XYZ file of C-alpha atoms in Angstrom:
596
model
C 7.198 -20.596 -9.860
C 6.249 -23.262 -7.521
C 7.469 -24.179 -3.795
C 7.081 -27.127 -2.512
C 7.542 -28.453 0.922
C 7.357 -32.105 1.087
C 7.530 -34.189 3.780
C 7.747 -37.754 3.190
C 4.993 -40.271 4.056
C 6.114 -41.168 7.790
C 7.378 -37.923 8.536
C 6.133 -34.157 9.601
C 7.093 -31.522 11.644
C 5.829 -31.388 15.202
C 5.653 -28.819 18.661
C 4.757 -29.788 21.489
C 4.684 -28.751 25.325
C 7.099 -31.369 25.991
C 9.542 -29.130 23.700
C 8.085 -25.628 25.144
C 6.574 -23.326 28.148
C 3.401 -21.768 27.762
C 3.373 -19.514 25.113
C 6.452 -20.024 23.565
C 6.526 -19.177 19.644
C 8.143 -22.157 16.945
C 8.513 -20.495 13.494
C 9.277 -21.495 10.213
C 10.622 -19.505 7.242
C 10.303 -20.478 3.417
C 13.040 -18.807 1.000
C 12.588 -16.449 -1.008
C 9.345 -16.634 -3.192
C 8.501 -15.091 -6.481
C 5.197 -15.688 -8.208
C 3.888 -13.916 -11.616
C 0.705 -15.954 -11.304
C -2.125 -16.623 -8.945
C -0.997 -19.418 -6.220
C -2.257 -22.059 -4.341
C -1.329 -22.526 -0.647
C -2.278 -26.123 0.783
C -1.347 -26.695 3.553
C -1.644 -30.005 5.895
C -1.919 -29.802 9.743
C -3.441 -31.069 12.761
C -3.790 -29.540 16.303
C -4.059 -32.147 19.719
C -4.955 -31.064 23.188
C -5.997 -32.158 26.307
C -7.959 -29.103 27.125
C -11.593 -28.940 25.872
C -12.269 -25.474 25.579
C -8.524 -23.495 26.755
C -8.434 -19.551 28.115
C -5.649 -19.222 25.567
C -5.488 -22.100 23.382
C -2.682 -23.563 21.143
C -2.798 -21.825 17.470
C -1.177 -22.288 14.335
C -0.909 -18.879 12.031
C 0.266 -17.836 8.795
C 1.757 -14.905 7.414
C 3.207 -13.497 4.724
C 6.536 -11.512 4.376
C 6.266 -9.269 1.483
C 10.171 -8.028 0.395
C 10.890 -4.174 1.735
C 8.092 -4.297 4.361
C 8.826 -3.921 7.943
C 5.733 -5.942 8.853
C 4.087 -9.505 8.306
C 0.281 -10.087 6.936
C -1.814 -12.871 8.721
C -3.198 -14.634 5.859
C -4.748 -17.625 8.555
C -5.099 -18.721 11.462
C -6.403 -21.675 13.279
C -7.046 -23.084 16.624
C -9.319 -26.109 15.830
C -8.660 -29.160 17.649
C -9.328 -32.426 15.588
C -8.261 -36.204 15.838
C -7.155 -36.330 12.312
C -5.347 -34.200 9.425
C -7.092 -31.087 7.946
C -6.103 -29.011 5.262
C -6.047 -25.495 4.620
C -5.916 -23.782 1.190
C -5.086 -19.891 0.574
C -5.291 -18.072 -2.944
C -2.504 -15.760 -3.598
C -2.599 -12.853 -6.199
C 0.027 -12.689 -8.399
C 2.267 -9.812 -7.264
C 5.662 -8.654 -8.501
C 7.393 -8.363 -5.214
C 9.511 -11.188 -3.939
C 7.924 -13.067 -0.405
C 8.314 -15.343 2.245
C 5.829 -17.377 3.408
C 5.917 -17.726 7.687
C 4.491 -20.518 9.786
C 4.023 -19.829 13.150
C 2.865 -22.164 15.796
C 1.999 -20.895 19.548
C 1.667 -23.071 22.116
C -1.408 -22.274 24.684
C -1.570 -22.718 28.364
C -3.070 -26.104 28.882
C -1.812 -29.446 30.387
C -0.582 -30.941 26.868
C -0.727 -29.482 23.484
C 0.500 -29.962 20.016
C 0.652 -29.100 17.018
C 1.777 -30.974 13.283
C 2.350 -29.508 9.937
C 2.705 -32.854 7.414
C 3.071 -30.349 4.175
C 3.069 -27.302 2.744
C 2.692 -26.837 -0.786
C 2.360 -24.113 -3.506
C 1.251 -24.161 -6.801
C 0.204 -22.468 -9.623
C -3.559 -21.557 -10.411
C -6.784 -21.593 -7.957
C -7.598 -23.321 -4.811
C -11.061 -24.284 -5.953
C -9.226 -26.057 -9.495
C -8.640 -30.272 -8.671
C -8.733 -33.175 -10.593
C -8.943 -35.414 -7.400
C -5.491 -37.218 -8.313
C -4.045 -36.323 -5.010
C -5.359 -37.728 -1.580
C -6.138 -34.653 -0.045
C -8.494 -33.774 -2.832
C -7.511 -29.922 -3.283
C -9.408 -29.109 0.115
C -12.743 -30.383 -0.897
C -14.789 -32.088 1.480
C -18.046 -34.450 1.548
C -20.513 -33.557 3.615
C -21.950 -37.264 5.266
C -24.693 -38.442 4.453
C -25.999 -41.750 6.194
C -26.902 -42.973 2.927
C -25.415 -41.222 0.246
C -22.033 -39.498 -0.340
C -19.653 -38.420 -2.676
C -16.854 -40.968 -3.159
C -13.332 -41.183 -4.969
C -13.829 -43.355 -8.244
C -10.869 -44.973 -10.238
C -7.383 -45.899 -10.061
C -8.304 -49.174 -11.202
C -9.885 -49.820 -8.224
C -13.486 -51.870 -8.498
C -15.289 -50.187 -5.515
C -18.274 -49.424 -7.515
C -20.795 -50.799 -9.804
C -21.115 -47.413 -11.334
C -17.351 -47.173 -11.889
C -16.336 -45.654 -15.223
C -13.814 -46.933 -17.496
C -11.713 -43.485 -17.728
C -11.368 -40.554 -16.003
C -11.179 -37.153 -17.353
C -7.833 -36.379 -16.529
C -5.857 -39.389 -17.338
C -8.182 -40.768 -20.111
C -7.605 -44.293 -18.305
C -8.715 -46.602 -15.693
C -5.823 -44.775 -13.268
C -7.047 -41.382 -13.119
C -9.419 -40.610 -10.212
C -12.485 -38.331 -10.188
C -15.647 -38.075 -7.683
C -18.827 -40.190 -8.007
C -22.372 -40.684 -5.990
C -24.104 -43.637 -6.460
C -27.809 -43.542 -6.126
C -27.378 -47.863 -4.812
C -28.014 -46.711 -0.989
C -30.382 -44.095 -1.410
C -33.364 -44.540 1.668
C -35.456 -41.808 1.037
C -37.029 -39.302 -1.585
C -34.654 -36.516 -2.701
C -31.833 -37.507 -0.266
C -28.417 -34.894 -1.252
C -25.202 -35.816 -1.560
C -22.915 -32.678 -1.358
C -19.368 -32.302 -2.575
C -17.932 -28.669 -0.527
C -15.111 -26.535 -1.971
C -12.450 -24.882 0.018
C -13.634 -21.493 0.842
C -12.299 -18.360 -1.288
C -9.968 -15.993 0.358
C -9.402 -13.752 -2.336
C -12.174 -11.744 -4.657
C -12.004 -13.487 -7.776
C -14.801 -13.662 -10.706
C -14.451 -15.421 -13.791
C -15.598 -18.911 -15.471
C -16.188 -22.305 -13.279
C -15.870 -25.224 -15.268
C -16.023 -28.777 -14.589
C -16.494 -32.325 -16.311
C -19.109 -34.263 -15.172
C -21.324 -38.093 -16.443
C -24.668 -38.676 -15.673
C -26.172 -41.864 -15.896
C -29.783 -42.070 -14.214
C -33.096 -44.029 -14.422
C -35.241 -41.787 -12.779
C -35.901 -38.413 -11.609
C -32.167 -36.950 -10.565
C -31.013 -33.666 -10.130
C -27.274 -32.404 -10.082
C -26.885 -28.244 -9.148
C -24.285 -26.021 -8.046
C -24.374 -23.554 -5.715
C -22.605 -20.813 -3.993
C -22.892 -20.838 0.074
C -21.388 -17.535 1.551
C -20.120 -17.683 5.589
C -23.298 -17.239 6.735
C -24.900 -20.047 5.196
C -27.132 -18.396 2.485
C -27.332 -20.517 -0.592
C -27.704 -19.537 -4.893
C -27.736 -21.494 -7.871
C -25.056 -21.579 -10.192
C -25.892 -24.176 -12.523
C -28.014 -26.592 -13.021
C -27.364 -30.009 -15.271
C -29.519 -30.573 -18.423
C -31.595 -33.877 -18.142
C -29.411 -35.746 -20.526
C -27.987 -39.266 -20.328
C -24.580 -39.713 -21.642
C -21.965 -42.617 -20.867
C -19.224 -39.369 -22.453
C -17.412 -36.763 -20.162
C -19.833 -33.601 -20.888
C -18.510 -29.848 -20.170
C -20.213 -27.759 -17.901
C -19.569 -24.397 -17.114
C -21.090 -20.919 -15.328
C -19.812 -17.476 -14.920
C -18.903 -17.317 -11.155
C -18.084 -14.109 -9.407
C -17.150 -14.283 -5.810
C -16.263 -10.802 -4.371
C -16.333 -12.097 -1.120
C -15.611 -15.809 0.702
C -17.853 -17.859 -0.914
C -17.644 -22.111 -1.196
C -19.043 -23.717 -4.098
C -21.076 -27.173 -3.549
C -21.925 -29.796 -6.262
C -24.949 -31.544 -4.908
C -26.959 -34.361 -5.932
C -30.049 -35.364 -5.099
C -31.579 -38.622 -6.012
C -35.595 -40.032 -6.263
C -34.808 -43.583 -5.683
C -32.186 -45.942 -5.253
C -32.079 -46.425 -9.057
C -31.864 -42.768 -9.804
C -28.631 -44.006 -11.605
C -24.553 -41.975 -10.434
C -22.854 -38.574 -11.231
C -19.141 -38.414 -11.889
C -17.082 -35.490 -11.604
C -14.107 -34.471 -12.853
C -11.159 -31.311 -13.257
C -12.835 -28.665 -11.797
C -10.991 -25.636 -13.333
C -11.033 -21.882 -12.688
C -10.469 -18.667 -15.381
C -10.290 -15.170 -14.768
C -11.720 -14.214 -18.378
C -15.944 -15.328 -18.456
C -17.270 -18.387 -19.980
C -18.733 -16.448 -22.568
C -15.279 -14.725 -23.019
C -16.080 -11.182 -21.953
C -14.478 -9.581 -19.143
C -16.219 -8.591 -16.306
C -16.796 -4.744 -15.956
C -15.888 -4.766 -11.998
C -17.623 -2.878 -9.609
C -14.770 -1.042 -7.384
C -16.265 0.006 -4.075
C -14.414 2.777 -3.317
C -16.633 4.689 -6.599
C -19.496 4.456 -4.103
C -17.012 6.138 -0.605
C -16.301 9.144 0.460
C -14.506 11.258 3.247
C -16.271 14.420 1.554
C -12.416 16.107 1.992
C -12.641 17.721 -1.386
C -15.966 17.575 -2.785
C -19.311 15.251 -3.033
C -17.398 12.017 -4.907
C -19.876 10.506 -7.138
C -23.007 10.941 -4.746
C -25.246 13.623 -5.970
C -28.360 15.471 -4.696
C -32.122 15.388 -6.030
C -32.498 19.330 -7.305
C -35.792 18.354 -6.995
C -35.408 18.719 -2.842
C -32.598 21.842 -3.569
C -29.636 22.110 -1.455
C -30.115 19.582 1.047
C -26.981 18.672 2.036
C -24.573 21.404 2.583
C -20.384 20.307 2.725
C -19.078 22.518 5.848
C -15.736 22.535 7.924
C -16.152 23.845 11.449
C -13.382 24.916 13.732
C -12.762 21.973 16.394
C -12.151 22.345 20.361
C -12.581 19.942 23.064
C -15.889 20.372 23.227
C -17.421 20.232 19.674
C -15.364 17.791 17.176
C -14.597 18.739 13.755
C -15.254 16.104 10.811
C -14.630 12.546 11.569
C -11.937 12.069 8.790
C -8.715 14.196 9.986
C -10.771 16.440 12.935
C -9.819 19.361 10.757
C -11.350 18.543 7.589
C -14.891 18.950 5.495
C -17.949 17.110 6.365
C -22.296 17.359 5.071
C -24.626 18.795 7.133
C -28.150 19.112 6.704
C -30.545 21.248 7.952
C -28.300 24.340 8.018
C -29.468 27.730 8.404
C -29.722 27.902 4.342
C -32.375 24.681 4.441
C -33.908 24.155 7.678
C -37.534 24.930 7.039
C -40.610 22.861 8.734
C -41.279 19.743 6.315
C -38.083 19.735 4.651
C -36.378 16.711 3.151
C -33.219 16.365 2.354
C -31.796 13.677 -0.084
C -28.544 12.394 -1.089
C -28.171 9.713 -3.316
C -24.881 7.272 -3.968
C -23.959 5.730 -7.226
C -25.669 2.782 -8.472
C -24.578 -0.199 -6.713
C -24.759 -4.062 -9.100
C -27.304 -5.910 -7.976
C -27.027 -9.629 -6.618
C -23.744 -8.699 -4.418
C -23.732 -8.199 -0.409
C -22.723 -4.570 0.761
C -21.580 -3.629 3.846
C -22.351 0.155 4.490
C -20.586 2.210 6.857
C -20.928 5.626 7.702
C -20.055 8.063 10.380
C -23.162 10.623 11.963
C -23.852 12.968 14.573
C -27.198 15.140 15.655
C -27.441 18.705 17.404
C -30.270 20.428 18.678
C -33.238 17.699 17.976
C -35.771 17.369 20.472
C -36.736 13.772 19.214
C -34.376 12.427 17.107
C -36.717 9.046 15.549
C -36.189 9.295 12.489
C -34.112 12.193 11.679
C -31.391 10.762 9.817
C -32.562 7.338 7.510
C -30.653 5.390 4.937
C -32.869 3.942 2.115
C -32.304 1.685 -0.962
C -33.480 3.005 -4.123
C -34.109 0.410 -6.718
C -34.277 2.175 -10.415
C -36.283 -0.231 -12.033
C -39.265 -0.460 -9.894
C -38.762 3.335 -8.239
C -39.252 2.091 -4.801
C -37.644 2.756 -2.089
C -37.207 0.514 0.931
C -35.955 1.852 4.629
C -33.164 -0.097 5.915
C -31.930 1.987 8.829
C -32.706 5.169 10.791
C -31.785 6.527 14.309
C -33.396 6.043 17.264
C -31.743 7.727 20.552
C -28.241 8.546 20.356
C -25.438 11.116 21.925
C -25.770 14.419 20.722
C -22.795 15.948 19.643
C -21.139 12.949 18.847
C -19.348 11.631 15.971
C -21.222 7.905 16.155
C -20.546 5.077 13.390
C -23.703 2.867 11.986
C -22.773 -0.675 9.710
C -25.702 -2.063 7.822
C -25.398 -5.113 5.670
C -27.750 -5.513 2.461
C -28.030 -7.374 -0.869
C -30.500 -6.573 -3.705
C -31.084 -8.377 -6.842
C -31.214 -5.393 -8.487
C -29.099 -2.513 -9.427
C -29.479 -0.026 -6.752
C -28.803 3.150 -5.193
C -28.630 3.978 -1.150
C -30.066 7.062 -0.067
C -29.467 9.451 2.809
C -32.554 11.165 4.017
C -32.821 13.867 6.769
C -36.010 15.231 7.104
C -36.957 18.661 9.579
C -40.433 17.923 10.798
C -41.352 21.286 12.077
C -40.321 24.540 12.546
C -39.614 23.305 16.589
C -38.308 20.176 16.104
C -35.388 21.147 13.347
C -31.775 20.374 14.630
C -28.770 20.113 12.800
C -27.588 15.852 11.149
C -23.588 15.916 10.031
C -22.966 12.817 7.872
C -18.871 11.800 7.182
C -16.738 8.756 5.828
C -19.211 6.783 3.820
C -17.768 3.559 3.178
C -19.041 0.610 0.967
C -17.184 -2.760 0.942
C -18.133 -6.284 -0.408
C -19.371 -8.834 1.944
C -20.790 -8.348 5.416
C -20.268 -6.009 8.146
C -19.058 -7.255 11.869
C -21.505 -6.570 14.500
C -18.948 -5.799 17.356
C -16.244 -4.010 17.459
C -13.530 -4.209 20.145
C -10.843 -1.165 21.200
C -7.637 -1.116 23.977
C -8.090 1.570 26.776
C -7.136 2.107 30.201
C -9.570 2.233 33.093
C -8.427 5.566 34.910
C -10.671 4.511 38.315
C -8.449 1.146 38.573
C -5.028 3.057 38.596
C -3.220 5.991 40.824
C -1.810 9.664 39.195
C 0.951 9.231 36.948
C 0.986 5.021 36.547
C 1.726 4.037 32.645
C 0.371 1.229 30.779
C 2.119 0.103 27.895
C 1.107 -1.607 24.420
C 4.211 -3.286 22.428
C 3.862 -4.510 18.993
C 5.668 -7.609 17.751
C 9.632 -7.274 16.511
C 9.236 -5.372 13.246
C 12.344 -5.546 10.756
C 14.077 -2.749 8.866
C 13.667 -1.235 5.281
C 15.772 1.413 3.687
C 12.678 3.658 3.197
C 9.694 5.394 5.008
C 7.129 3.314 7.237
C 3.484 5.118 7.838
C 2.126 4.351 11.178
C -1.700 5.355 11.052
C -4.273 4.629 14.579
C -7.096 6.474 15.797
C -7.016 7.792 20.012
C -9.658 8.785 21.834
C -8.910 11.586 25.115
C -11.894 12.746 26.391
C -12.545 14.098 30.204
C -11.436 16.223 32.576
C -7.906 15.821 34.135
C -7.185 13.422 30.991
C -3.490 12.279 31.326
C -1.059 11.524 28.355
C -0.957 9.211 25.339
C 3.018 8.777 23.648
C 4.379 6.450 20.887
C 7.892 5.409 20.987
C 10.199 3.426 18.616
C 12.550 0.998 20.878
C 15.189 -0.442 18.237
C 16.172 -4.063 19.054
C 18.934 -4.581 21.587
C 19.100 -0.949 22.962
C 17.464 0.614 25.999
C 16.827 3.907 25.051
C 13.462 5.140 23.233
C 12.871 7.480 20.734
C 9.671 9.751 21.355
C 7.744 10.082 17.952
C 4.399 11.549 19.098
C 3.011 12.603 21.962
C -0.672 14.287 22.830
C -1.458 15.738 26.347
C -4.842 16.347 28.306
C -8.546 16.566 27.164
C -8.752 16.352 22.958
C -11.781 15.513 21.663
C -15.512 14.187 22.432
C -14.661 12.022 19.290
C -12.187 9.627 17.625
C -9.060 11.767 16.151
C -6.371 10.083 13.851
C -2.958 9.549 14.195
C -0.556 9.777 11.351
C 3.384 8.822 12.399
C 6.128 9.022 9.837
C 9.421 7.534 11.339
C 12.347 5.236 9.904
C 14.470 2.595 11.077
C 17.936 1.570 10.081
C 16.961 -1.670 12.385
C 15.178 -3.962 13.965
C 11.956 -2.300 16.338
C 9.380 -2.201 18.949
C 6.277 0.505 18.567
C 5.090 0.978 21.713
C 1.671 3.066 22.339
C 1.907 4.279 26.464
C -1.008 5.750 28.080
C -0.238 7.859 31.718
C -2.948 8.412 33.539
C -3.648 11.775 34.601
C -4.999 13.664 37.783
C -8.809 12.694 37.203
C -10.636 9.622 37.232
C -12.760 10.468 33.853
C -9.172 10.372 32.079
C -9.491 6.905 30.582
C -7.346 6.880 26.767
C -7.941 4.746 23.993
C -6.631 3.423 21.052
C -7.754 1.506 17.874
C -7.411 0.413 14.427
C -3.733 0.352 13.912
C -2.294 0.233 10.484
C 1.156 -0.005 9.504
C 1.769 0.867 6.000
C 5.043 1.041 3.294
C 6.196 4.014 2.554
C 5.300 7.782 3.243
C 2.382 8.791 4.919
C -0.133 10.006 2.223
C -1.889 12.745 4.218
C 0.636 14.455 6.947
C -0.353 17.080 9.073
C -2.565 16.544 12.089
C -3.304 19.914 14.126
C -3.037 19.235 17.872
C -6.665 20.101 20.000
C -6.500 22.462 22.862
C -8.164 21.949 25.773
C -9.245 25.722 26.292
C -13.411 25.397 27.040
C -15.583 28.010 25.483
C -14.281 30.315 22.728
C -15.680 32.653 20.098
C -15.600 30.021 17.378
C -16.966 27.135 19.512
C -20.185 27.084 17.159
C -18.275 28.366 13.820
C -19.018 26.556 10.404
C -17.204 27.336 7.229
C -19.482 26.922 4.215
């Protein structure tokens, strides 16, 4: 199905502060959507202010409003200023649940501000397919060049002497496709470079493209995947051949995480001769009609609840890693995953012997991709703790392996979480290494919640807390979440808290429907809980529209600051229910128990 918003030339919708306050929301709703293919949002919009660089500036965001779910997803968002139109573009799986798609614009605090949506469109197929017939070019861009760029060619137009007598699309003199002409080229190897819009979406499959070459001497026409950070590979490069005919190229393209793809020319001289371009075009199947044998990243997690996943141990270096549960109080946290659940500790009293190593080894990991790692890790009883816990990579082929992280200093005792980002060309395996230098010098390493995902990690992470020392006994601070709608069935509310210190006051989650005053208590923890993160797991209903608010009371101690993080609503029942409640009760028998 397609949806179409157009607004005709002359016309687009517009908010300004001249219509608004501060902050006030404008929002507008599509009907109801259904889409058995991949989609194609476009969307054309442009942001004015008077402010250079606002406290809160004016943005413009997008959601979407997926049928029996009591919450919307941001898909984008946007506060760029600019003096002319820009255009977004958002891939869409196919999905078999009806949608709506939401535009929301917020105005900022600033003198004047505005913002202007001229269309919104959706269509079948891929947001890096065009065959340049429409003005705004699918989303791609040129990046300037003083003396040579990428220009549109056709629709009987004469702006070229390089202009051909057809286009791909059209077969005729009307159609349009994308040139460079070598005519103002100053220097040796100047680039002209054509930019995609940016994936959204994983997607691998077969880029293909019609292109013309026509040169003289020494030209060179590649293209190349550029990831967020700005790190460049080769796709493809075009055969030396001279034709006046529209020739097919095409490359296997996998892009498991944002990538843009750039066609870029570079000339000799300034009769290095022109490069058309033509219907770029996107399939899901590979060029050389094979499917791709996807690498899911969750094969190379694990929470170690039930047993070791697919990561395995060396027997060469025996029973390394041990899996343990240990019985939590306020003092000594159980595993990071539920606080009640398994974990792997090394060095136990089973291993710990002077000069032991312990290894454990993840599944082989597809070369030529970016991995973020996560994992979760916490030391006891080490007297110098360089080098106690390390992550390597292993790569098969050339048995070498490469240290990419270990730990310096860090809190003993406490459940601590380390990101590393890496790429290999090669197929490889990461490795967890613990090693028990001597007999004296042989504590105790607890690894949990090993997480692999494509792309890179985020170096800084951000929470909401309250600062006990800046407030008196008993004073509340309160966290509301947007209006969330209905469904007939259950809602999941997962977060993680944090309630550590004496005289630690209270944390409680409500449910406020919309247009009452009361509020229905759904969870509530009191005083000191942990040293570490715990979860929360929340199973409620609503037969309307509602407010989750998250209130933290302080409590008789300054050291009583509460936090919260990483909220998730989710469809449906909660998967894992059950969440045992921490007393604060100092020492006990069990404080140093571990179940084996």
């Amino acid at each position: 199905s397609i949806f179409c918003v157009c607004i005709f030339p002359g016309h687009y919708i517009s908010l300004d502060t001249s219509q608004g306050t501060p902050g006030d929301t404008a929002v507008l709703l599509s009907p109801e959507l259904y889409s058995e293919e991949w989609s194609c949002i476009r969307l054309i919009y442009q942001i004015a202010s008077s402010s250079v660089l606002p406290v809160h500036p004016t943005a413009l965001k997008l959601y979407l409003r997926v049928a029996g779910e009591s919450f919307d997803h941001l898909l984008w968002t946007t506060t760029e200023r600019s003096e002319s139109w820009l255009i977004a573009s958002l891939d869409m799986r196919n999905s078999t649940n009806k949608y709506k798609i939401i535009l929301e614009g917020v105005l900022g605090r600033e003198p004047f501000a505005s913002i202007a949506v001229f269309e919104i469109k959706i269509t079948t197929g891929y947001c890096i397919e065009c065959n340049f017939e429409e003005n705004h070019l699918c989303g791609f861009t040129n990046h300037w060049n003083p003396n040579v760029n990428w220009f549109v060619g056709g629709g009987n137009i004469g702006n070229s002497q390089s202009i051909l007598l057809r286009d791909h699309t059209l077969h005729d003199e009307f159609g349009h496709y994308m040139y460079v002409d070598s005519l103002y080229v100053k220097h040796f190897q100047e680039v002209a470079q054509l930019v995609s819009p940016r994936t959204t979406i994983p997607m691998s499959g077969c880029l293909s493209f019609y292109y013309q070459m026509q040169q003289e001497s020494g030209i060179v026409f590649t293209a190349y995947m550029r990831d967020i950070h700005g790190f460049y590979e080769e796709l493809w490069r075009a055969d030396s051949l001279m034709t006046t005919d529209w020739v097919l190229g095409e490359v296997d393209f996998s892009a498991p995480y944002p990538m843009e793809v750039i066609f870029e020319v570079a000339f000799n001289s300034a009769k290095g001769g022109y490069i058309a371009l033509d219907d770029i075009s996107f399939s899901p199947v590979f060029c050389s009609n094979e499917t791709e044998l996807s690498f899911n990243p969750t094969e190379a997690s694990c929470s170690f609840e039930d047993d070791l996943c697919n990561f395995y141990q060396d027997h060469k270096d025996g029973p390394g890693w041990s899996r343990v549960k240990v019985r939590p109080n306020a003092y000594r946290p159980g595993d990071h995953t539920t606080g009640m659940g398994y974990y792997l500790l090394a060095n136990t009293k089973f291993t710990s012997q002077p000069g032991y190593i312990g290894r454990l080894y993840s599944p082989t990991l597809p070369g030529n991709l970016q991995y973020c790692l996560r994992f979760y890790y916490a030391l006891y009883g080490f007297f110098k703790m360089s080098d106690t816990l390390a992550v390597y990579i292993f790569e098969e082929n050339h048995v070498v392996q490469e240290k990419i992280w270990s730990v310096l200093e860090t809190p003993r005792g406490v459940w601590t979480q380390a990101e590393i980002t890496f790429k290999k060309p090669m197929p490889c395996k990461v490795v967890f290494v613990s090693w028990c230098k001597s007999f004296w010098d042989c504590g105790l390493v607890a690894l949990d919640d090993v997480s692999v995902s494509l792309g890179s990690c985020h170096a800084v992470g951000y929470y909401m807390y309250i600062e006990a020392s800046h407030m008196i006994y008993g004073q509340k601070a309160r966290l509301t979440s947007k209006l969330l709608r209905w469904t007939s069935g259950y809602q999941c509310l997962q977060f993680f808290y944090h309630m550590y210190g004496a005289g630690t006051g209270i944390l409680n989650v409500y449910m406020k429907k919309h247009g009452e005053k009361d509020e229905t208590l759904l969870w509530r923890r009191r005083g000191e809980q942990s040293i570490s993160w715990l979860r929360g797991l929340i199973e409620y209903r609503s037969d309307n529209y509602h407010q989750i608010i998250f209130e933290a009371v302080r409590g008789v101690s300054i050291r009583s600051d509460i936090a919260i993080d990483d909220i998730l609503f989710q469809a449906g029942s909660c998967k894992e229910i059950g969440e045992t409640t921490l007393q604060s009760s100092g020492y006990s028998a069990d404080f140093n128990e571990i179940e084996y």
